[in-house]
PDB file of C-alpha atoms and ligand atoms in Angstrom:
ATOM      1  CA  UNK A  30       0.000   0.000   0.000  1.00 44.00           C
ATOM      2  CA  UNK A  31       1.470   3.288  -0.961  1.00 48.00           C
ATOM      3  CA  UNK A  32      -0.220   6.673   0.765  1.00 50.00           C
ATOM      4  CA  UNK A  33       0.893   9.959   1.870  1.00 52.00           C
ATOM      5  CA  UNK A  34       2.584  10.338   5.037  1.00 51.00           C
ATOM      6  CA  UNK A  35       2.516  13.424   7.555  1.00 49.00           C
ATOM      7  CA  UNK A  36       5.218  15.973   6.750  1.00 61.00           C
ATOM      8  CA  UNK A  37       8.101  14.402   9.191  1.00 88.00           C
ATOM      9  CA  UNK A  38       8.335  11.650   7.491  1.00 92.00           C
ATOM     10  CA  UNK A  39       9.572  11.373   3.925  1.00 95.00           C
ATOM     11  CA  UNK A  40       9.369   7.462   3.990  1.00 97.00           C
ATOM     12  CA  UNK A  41       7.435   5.505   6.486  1.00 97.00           C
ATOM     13  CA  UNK A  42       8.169   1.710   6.177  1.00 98.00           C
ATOM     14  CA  UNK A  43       5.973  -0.821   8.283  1.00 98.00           C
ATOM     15  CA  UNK A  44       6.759  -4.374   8.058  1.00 98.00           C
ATOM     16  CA  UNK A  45       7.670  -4.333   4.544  1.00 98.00           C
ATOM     17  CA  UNK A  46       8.272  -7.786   2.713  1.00 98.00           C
ATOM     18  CA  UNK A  47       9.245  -8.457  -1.144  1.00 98.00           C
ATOM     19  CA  UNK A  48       9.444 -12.151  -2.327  1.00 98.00           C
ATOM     20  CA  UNK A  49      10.215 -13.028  -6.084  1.00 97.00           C
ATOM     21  CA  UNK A  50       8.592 -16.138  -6.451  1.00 95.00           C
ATOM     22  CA  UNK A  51       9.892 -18.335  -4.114  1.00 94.00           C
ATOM     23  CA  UNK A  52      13.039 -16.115  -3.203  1.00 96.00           C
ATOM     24  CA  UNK A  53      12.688 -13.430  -0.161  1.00 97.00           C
ATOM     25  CA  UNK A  54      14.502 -10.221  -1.056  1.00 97.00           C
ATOM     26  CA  UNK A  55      13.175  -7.875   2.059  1.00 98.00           C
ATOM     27  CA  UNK A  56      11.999  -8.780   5.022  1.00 97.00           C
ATOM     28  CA  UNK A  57       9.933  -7.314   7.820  1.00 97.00           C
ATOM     29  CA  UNK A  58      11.438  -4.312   7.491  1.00 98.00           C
ATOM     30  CA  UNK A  59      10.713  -1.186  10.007  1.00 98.00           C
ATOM     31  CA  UNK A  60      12.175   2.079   8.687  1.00 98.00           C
ATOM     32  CA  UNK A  61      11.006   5.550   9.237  1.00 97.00           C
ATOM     33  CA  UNK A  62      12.862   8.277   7.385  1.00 97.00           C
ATOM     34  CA  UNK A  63      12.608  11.780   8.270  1.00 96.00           C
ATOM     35  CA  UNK A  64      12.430  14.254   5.517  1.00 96.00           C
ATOM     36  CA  UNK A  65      15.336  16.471   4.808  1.00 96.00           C
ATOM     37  CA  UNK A  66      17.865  13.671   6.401  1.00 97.00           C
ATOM     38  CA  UNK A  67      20.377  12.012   4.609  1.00 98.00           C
ATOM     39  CA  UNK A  68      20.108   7.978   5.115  1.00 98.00           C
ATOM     40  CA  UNK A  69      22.581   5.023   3.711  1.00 98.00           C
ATOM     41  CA  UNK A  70      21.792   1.544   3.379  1.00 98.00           C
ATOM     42  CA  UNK A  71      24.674  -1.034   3.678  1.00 98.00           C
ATOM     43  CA  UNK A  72      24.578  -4.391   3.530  1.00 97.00           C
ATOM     44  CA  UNK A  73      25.882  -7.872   1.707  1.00 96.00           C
ATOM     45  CA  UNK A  74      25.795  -7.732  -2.352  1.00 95.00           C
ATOM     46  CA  UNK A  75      22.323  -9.509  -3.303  1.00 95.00           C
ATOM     47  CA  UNK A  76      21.071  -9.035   0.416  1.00 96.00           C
ATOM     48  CA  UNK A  77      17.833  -6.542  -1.780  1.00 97.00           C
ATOM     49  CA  UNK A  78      18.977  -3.482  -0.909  1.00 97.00           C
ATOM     50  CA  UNK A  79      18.171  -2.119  -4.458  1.00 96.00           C
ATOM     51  CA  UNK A  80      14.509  -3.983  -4.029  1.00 97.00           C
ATOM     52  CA  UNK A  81      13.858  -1.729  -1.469  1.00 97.00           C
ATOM     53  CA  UNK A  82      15.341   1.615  -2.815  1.00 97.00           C
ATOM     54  CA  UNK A  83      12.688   0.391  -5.625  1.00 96.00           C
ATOM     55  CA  UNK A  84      10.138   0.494  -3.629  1.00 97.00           C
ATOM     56  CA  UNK A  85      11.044   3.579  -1.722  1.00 97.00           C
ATOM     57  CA  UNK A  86      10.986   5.475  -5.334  1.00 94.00           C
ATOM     58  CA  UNK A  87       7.064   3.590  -5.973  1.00 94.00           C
ATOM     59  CA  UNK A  88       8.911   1.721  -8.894  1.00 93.00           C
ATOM     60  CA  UNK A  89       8.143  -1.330  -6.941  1.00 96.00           C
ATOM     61  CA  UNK A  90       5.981  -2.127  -4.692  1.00 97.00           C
ATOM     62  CA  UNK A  91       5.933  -4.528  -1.404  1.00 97.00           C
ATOM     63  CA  UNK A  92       4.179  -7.968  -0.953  1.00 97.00           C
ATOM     64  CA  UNK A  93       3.380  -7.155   2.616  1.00 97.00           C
ATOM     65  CA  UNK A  94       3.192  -4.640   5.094  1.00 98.00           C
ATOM     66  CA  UNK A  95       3.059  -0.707   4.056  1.00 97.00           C
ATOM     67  CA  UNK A  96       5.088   1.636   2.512  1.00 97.00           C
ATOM     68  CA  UNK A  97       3.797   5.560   2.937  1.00 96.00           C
ATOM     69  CA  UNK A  98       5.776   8.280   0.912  1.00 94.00           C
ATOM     70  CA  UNK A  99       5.617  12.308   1.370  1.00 92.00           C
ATOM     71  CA  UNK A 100       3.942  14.440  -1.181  1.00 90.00           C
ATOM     72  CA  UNK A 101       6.475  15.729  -3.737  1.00 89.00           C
ATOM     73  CA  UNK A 102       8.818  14.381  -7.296  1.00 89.00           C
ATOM     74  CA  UNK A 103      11.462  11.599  -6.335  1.00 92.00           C
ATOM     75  CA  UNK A 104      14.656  11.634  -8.517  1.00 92.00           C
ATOM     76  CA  UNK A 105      16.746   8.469  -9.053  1.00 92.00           C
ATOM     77  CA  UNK A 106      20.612   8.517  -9.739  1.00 92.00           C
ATOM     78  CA  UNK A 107      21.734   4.850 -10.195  1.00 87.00           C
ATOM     79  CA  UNK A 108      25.069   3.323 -10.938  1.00 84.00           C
ATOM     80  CA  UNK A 109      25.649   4.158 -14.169  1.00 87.00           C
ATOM     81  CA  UNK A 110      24.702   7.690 -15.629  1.00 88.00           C
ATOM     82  CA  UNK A 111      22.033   6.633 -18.191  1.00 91.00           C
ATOM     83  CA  UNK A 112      23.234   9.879 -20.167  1.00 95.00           C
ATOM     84  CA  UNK A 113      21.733   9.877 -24.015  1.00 96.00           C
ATOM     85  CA  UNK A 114      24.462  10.133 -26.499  1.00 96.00           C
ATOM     86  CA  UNK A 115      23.124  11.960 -29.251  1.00 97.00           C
ATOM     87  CA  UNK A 116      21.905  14.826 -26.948  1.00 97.00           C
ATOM     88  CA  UNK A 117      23.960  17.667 -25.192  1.00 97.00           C
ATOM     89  CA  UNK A 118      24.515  17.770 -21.091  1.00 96.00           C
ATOM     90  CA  UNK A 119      21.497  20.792 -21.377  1.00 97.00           C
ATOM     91  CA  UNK A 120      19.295  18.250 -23.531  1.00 96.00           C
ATOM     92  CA  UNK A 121      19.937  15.592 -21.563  1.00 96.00           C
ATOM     93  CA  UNK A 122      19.331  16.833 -17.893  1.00 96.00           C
ATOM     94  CA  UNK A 123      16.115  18.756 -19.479  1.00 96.00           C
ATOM     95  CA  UNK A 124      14.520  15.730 -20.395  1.00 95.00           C
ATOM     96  CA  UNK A 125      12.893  14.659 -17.664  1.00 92.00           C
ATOM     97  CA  UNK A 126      10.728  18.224 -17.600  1.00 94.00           C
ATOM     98  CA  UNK A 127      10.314  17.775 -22.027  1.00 94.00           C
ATOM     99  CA  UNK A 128       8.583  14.552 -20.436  1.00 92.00           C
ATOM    100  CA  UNK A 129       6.403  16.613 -17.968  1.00 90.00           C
ATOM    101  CA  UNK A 130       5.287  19.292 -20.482  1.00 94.00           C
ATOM    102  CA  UNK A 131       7.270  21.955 -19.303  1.00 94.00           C
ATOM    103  CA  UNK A 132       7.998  24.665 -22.029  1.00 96.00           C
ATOM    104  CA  UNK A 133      11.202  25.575 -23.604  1.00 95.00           C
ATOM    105  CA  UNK A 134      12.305  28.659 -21.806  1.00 96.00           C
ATOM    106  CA  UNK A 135      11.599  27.138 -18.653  1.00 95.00           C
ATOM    107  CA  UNK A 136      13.074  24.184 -19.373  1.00 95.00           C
ATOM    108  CA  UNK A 137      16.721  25.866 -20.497  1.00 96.00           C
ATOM    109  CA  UNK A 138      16.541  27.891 -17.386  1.00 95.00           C
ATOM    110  CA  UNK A 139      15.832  25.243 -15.025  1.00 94.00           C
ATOM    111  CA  UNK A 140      18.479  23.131 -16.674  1.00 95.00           C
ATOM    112  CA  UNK A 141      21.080  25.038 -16.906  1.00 95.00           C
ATOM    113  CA  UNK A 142      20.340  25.801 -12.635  1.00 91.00           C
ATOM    114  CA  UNK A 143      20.601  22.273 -11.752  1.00 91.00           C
ATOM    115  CA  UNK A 144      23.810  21.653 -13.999  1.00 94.00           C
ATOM    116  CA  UNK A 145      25.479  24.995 -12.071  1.00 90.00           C
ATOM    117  CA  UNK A 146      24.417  23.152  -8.575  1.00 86.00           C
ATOM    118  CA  UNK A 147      26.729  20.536 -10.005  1.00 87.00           C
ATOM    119  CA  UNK A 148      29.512  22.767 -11.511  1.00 89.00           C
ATOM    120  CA  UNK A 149      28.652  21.646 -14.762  1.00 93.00           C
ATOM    121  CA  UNK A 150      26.901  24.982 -16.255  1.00 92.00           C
ATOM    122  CA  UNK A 151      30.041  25.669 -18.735  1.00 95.00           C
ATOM    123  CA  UNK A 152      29.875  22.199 -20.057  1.00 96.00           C
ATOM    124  CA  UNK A 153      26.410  22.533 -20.880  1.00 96.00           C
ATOM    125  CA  UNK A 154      26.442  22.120 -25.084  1.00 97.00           C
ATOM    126  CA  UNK A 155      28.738  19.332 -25.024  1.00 97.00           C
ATOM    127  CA  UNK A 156      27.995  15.497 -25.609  1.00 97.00           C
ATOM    128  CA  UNK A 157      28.287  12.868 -23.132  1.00 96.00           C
ATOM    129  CA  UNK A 158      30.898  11.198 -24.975  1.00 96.00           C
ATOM    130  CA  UNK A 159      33.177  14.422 -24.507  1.00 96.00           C
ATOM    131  CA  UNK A 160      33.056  14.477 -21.060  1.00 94.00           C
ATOM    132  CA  UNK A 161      34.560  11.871 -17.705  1.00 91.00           C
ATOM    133  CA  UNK A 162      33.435   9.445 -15.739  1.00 91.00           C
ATOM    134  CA  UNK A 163      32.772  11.620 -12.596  1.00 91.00           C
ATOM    135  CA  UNK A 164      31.315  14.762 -15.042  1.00 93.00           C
ATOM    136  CA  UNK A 165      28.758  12.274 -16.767  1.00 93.00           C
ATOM    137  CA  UNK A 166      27.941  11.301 -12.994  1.00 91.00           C
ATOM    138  CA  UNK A 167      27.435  14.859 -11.778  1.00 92.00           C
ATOM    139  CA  UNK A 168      25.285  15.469 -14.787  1.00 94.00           C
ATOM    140  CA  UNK A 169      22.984  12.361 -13.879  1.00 93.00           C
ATOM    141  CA  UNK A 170      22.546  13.800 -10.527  1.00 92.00           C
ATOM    142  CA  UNK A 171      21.910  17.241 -12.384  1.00 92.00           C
ATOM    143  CA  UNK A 172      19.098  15.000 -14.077  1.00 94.00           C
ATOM    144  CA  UNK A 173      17.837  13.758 -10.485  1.00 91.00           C
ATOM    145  CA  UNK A 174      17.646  17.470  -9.476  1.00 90.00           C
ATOM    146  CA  UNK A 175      16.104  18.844 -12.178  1.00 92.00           C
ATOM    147  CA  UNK A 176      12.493  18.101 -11.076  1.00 89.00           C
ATOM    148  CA  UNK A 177      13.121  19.721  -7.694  1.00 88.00           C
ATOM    149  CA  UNK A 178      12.924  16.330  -5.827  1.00 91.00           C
ATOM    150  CA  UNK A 179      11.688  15.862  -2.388  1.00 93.00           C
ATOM    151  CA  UNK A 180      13.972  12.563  -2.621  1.00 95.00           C
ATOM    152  CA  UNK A 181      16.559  12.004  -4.061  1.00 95.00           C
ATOM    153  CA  UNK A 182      17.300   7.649  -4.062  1.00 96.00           C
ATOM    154  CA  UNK A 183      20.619   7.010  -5.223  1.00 95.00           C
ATOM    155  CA  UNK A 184      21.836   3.289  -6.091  1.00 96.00           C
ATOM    156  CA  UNK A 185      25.640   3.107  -5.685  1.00 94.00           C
ATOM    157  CA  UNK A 186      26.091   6.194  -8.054  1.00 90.00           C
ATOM    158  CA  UNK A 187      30.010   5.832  -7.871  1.00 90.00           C
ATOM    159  CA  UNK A 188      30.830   2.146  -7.948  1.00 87.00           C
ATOM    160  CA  UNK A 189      32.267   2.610 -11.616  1.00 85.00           C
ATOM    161  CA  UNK A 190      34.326   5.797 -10.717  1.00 86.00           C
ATOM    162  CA  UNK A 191      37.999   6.011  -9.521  1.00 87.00           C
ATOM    163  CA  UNK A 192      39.100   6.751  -5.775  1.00 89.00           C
ATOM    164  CA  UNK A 193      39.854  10.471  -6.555  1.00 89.00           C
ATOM    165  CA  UNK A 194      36.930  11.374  -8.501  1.00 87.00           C
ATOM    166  CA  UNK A 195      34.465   9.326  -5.850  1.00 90.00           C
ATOM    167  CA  UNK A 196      35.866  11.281  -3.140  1.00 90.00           C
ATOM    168  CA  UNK A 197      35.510  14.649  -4.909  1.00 88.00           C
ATOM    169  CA  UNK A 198      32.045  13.586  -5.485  1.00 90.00           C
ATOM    170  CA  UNK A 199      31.215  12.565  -1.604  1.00 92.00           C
ATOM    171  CA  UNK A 200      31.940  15.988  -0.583  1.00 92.00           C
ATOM    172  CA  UNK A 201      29.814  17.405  -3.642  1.00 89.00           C
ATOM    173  CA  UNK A 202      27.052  15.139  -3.131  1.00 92.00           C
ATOM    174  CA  UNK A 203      27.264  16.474   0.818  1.00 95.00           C
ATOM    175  CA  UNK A 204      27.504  20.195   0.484  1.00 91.00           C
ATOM    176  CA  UNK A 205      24.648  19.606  -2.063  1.00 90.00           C
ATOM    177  CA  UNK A 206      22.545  17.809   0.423  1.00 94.00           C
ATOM    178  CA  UNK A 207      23.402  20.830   3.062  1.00 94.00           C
ATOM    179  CA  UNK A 208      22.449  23.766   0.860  1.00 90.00           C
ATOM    180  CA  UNK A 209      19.538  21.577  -0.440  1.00 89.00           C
ATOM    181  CA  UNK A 210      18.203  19.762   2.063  1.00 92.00           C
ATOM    182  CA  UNK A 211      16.598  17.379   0.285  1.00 94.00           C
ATOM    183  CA  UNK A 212      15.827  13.835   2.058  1.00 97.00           C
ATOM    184  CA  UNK A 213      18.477  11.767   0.589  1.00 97.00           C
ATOM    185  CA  UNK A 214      18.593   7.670   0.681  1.00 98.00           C
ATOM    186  CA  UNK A 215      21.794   6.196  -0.426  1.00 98.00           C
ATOM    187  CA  UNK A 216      22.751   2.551  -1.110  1.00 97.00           C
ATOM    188  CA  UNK A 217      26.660   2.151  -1.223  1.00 96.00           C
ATOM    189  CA  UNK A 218      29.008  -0.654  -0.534  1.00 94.00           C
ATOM    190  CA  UNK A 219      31.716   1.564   0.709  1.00 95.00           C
ATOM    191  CA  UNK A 220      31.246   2.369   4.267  1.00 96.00           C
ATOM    192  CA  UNK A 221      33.910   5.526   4.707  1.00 96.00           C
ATOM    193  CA  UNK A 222      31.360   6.530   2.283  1.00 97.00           C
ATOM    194  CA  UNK A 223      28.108   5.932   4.082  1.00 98.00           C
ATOM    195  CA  UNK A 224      29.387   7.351   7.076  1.00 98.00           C
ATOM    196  CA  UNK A 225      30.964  10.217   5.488  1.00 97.00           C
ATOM    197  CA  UNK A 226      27.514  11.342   3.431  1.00 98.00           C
ATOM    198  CA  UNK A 227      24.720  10.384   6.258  1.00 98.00           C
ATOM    199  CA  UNK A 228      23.958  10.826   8.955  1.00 96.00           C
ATOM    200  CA  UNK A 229      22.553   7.583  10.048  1.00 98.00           C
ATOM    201  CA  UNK A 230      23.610   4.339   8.278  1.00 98.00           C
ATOM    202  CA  UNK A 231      21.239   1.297   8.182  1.00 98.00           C
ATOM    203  CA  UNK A 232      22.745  -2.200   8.469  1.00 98.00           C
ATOM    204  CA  UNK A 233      21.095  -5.105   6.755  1.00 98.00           C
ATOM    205  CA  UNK A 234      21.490  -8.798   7.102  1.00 97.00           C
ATOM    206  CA  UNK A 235      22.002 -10.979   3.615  1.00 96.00           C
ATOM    207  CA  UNK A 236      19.140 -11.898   1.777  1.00 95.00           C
ATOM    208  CA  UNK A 237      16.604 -11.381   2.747  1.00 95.00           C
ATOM    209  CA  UNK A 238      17.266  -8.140   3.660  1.00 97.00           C
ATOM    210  CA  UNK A 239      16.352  -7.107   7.500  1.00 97.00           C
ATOM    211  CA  UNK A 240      17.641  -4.718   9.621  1.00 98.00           C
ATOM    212  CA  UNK A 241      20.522  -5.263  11.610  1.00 97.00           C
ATOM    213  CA  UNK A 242      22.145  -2.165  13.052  1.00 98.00           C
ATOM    214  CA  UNK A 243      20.551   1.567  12.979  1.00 98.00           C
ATOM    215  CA  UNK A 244      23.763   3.717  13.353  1.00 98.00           C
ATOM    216  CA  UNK A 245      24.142   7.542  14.266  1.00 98.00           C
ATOM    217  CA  UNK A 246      26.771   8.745  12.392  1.00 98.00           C
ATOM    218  CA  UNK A 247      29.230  11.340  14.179  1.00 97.00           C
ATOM    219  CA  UNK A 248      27.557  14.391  14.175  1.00 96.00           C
ATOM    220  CA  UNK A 249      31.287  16.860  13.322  1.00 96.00           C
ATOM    221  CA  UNK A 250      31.623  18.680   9.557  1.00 96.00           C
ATOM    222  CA  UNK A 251      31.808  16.788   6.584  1.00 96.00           C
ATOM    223  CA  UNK A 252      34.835  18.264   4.824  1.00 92.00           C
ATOM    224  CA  UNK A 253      38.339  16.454   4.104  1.00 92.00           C
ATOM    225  CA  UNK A 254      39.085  16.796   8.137  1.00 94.00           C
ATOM    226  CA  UNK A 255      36.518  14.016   8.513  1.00 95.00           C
ATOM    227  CA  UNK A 256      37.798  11.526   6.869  1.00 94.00           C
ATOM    228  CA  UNK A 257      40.748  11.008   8.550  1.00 93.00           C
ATOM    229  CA  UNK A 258      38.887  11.690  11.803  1.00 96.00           C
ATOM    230  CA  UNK A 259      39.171   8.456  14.569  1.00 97.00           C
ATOM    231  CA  UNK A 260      35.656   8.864  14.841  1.00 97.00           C
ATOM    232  CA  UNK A 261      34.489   8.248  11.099  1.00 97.00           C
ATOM    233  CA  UNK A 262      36.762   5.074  11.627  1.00 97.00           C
ATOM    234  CA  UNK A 263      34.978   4.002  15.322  1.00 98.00           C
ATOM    235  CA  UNK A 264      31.427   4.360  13.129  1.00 98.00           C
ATOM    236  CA  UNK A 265      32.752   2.372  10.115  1.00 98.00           C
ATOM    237  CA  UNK A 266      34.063  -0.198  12.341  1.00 98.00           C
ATOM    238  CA  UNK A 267      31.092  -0.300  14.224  1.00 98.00           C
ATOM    239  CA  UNK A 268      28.379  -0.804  11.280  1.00 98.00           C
ATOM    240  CA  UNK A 269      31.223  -3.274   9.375  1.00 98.00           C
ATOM    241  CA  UNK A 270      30.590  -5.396  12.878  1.00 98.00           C
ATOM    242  CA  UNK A 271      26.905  -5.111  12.676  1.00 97.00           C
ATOM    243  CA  UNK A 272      27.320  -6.504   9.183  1.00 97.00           C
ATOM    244  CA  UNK A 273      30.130  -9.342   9.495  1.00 97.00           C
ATOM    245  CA  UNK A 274      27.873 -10.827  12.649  1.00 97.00           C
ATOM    246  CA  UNK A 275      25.028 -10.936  10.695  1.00 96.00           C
ATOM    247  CA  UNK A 276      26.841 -12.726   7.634  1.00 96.00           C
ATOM    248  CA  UNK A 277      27.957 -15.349  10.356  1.00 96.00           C
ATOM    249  CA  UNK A 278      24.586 -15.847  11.957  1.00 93.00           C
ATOM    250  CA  UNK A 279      23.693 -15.915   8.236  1.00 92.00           C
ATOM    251  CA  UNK A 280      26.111 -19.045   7.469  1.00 91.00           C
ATOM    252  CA  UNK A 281      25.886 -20.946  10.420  1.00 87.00           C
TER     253      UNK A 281
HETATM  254  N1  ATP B  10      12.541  -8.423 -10.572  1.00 80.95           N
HETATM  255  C1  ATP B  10      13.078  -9.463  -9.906  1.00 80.95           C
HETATM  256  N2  ATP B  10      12.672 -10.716 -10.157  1.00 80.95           N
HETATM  257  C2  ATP B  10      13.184 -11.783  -9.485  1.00 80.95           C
HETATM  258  N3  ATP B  10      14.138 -11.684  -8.541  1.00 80.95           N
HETATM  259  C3  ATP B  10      14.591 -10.456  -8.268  1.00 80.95           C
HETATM  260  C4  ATP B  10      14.105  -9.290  -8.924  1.00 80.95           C
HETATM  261  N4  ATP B  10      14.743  -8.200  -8.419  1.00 80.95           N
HETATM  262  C5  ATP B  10      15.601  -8.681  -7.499  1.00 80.95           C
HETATM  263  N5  ATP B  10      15.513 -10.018  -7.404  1.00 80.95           N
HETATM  264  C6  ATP B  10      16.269 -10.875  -6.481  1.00 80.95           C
HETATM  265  O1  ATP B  10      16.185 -10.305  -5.173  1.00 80.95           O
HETATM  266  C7  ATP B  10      17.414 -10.436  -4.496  1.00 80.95           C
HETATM  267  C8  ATP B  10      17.900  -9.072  -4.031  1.00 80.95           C
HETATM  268  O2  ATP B  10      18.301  -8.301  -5.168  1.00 80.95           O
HETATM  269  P1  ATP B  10      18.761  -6.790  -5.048  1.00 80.95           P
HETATM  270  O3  ATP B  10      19.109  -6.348  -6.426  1.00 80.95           O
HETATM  271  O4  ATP B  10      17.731  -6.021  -4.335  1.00 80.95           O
HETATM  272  O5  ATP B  10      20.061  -6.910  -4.134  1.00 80.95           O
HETATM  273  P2  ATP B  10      21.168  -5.810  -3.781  1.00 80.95           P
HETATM  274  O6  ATP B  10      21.322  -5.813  -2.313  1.00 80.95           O
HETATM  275  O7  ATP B  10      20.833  -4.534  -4.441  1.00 80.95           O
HETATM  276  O8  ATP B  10      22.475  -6.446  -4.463  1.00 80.95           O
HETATM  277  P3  ATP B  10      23.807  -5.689  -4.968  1.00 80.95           P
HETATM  278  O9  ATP B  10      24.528  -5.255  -3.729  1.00 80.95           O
HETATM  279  O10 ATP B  10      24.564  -6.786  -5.681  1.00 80.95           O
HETATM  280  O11 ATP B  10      23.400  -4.573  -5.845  1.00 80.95           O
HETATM  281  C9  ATP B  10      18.359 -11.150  -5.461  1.00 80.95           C
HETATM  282  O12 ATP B  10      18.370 -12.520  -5.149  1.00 80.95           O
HETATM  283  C10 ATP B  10      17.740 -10.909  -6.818  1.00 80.95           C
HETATM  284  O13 ATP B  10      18.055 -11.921  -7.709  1.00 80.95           O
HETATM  285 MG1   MG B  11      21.817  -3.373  -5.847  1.00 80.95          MG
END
């Protein structure tokens, strides 16, 4: 069941269950999210951590229990940018509004603002193919903006980049979040990263996904100090426990 939620809440989750056939992918899971925070879900690959950022966006929907979402446009970012080759940056990150109706004008305009959130504005008439990994990346986040989302669900958008370019993008994505203040739901493998973007990181067991740890993250500035700071590395190690225990109650 999918209905509007009170304004707290971007995502309320109630005992939510997905099952492909006969395989479980989420399971019983309890999750509220409150809007304007910035969440990140970790957990074993296959565990159905993408199944439920699915069904957080209303591309999916559960077999059991309820699912409520806020009023307001969700954008998606996933793994790979999705860019179209043929059009330009502008073009590309305007299509979602072409889609919607929206006229020209106000369609360049609006553009052209989400590609400056990203620093992308000068690169605006060129084609995806003449631009880098971590600029195509920016741009499909540009994309994710352009609608003005209440949520922005992102699906390990920088797996496929290189260390330097993912960490130049954790501390975009983060001072973009802060100005913003969008709710933000993040799935990522890496947890420096989850740690270092939200500021709670949810644990789940493998497949089928439940929750096994609900972890504060520090609450100091997010710039390069953090990183390096002993208390990033006490939260890491803290939710990397949550997860290795439940792998072994998993295997036993
Ligand atoms: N549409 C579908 N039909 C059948 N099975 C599915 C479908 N979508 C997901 N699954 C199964 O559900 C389980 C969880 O998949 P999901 O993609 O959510 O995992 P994940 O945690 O995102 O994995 P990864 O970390 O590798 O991205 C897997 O066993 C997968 O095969
Ligand atoms: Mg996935």
């Amino acid at each position: 069941m999918t209905t509007g939620t009170d304004h707290a809440f971007a995502l309320d989750l109630h005992a939510v269950s997905r099952v492909f056939g006969a395989v479980a992918a989420v399971e019983d899971v309890d999750l509220a999210v409150p809007a304007r925070s910035f969440t990140a879900l970790v957990g074993p690959s296959g565990c159905g951590k993408t199944t439920l950022l699915r069904m957080m966006g209303g591309l999916d929907a559960p077999s059991s229990g309820s699912l409520a979402r806020a009023e307001g446009a969700t954008g998606f970012c996933f793994q790979e940018p999705r860019l179209l080759p043929w059009r330009t940056l502008l073009e590309n990150v305007a299509l979602p509004l072409e889609l919607a109706g929206v006229a020209a004008t106000e369609r360049r305009a609006r553009a052209l603002d989400a590609l400056a959130l990203v620093r992308l504005a000068d690169a605006s008439s060129r084609f995806p193919h003449q631009l880098s990994g971590g600029m195509k990346m920016r741009a499909s986040i540009a994309r994710a903006l352009v609608s003005r989302p209440r949520l922005l669900l992102l699906d390990e958008p920088f797996g496929a980049l290189d260390e330097v370019t993912r960490h130049e993008l954790d501390l975009e994505l983060r001072a973009l979040w802060e100005r913003e203040r969008f709710t933000a739901v993040i799935v990522t493998h890496s947890m420096p990263e989850a740690v270092f973007l939200a500021d709670r990181v949810v644990v789940f067991s493998p497949r089928p996904a439940r929750i096994v740890a609900d972890i504060a993250t520090p609450a100091l500035p997010r710039g390069e100090r953090f990183w390096t700071d002993p208390a990033l590395g006490a939260c890491v190690r803290e939710a990397s426990d949550a997860m290795l225990a439940a792998i072994a109650e998993a295997s036993r």
